[in-house]
Amino acid sequence: MIHKISTYSIYFSDLRKKIGLWGAIKYCTKKLATRKLESSPLSAKPDPVDFYSFIYSIPFGNAPHSMNKKTINWVIPDFGIGSGGHLNIFRVIKNLEELGFECRINIDGPSHFAKGEEARACIREHFFPIEATVSIGRDGLLPAAATFATSWTTAYTVRDYLGAGKRYYFVQDFEPFFYAQGSDYSFAEETYNFGFKGITAGGWLAKKLSNEYQMETVPFNFSFDRHLYKPYPRRETEVQRVFYYARPVTPRRAFELGLLTLAKIHENNPKVEFILAGWDTSAYHIPFPHLNAGVLPLNELPDLYSQCDIALVLSLTNASLLPLEVMACGCAVVSNMGENIEWLLNKDIARFSKSTPDALGDSILSLLNNPDELDELKTKGLEYARLTSWDTEVQKIAKTITNDLI
């Protein structure tokens, strides 16, 4: 048993890249429960040729004939509850369905779901009440008028599927940046040369993919769930409180930079309270008082944001949905500066800073020391968030697809 677990621990990090943390846990657990034990050396490594065999170009499936021009395939990696990237995908699918499109979802690669109906039930319960069917594995793909890749691994499947119709790439971040300069970086980057039309989360990605890879791109902007995010009555108004989106498992969210920033704030003003959420940080030594809120249900987030004066939201790749959600609850945002952030935010509604603890800490302390300026920033942020609309953004995507398929 020791040898077998050790072997799967090596596979685990690779699986997680393709199907997420929870998917990798469930997949490895299932394998351990169903396979006979075999003796393997502790130094055993996965077969990279087998694991990355999807990189090879091997066409499969049948070309579509006369298709309903509103039939769309969405090829996605496996998912777990709480996945922000999948939340966006399922939101777009739900809105497209309301506009008359027929959507199908295909989970590419290993899945912790036993069958498609189980995955569909999870989506309907924990994300959106979609009408789309869900299948697992390449064999579940059916010809469509258009097919969306939604991650770099799924792009290889869409490239090879003969029944894809018009090929699109739903790009939410520059995925090569998720890796060191190595094979995964190269494999992810190559997908931008496949000739797909990019539907990108924001202008930074659209510009980058267009300029560097000559992709045809159509950007959409972000909004927030109006049924969920809104200001709640503030309790303990005399307390100054900072929220930090703490994701140590996601390097692009700069966890260490954030902690150093909060430590500087605490050193200068020990009365400031801190709330950390996004991941359970109890395994880390954090040398200042704080509330470790961990991973919270979505319906608990608006009240939490409303109890904070400022949210420190860091991203070293594309911006996240969090700034608009936080601002919609009446909380000001402090962020690192850069084109990857400033396509979404601007200096009138958020405070930008260099990506150093001193600069970020000074920005937050300055706002806390100037309540009138802080209140103005909260008001402008709330007004800005309320001007955005997911309906408007999905209508842009729908118009693009309709025009392409005429």
PDB file of N, CA and C in Angstrom, residues 15 49 263:
ATOM      1  N   LEU A  15      -2.498  15.431 -12.392  1.00  0.00           N
ATOM      2  CA  LEU A  15      -3.950  15.352 -12.521  1.00  0.00           C
ATOM      3  C   LEU A  15      -4.618  16.660 -12.119  1.00  0.00           C
ATOM      4  N   VAL A  49       4.779  10.174 -21.918  1.00  0.00           N
ATOM      5  CA  VAL A  49       4.257  10.015 -23.275  1.00  0.00           C
ATOM      6  C   VAL A  49       2.775   9.664 -23.219  1.00  0.00           C
ATOM      7  N   ALA A 263       1.060  42.433   7.421  1.00  0.00           N
ATOM      8  CA  ALA A 263       1.975  42.541   8.558  1.00  0.00           C
ATOM      9  C   ALA A 263       2.461  43.978   8.719  1.00  0.00           C
TER      10      ALA A 263
END
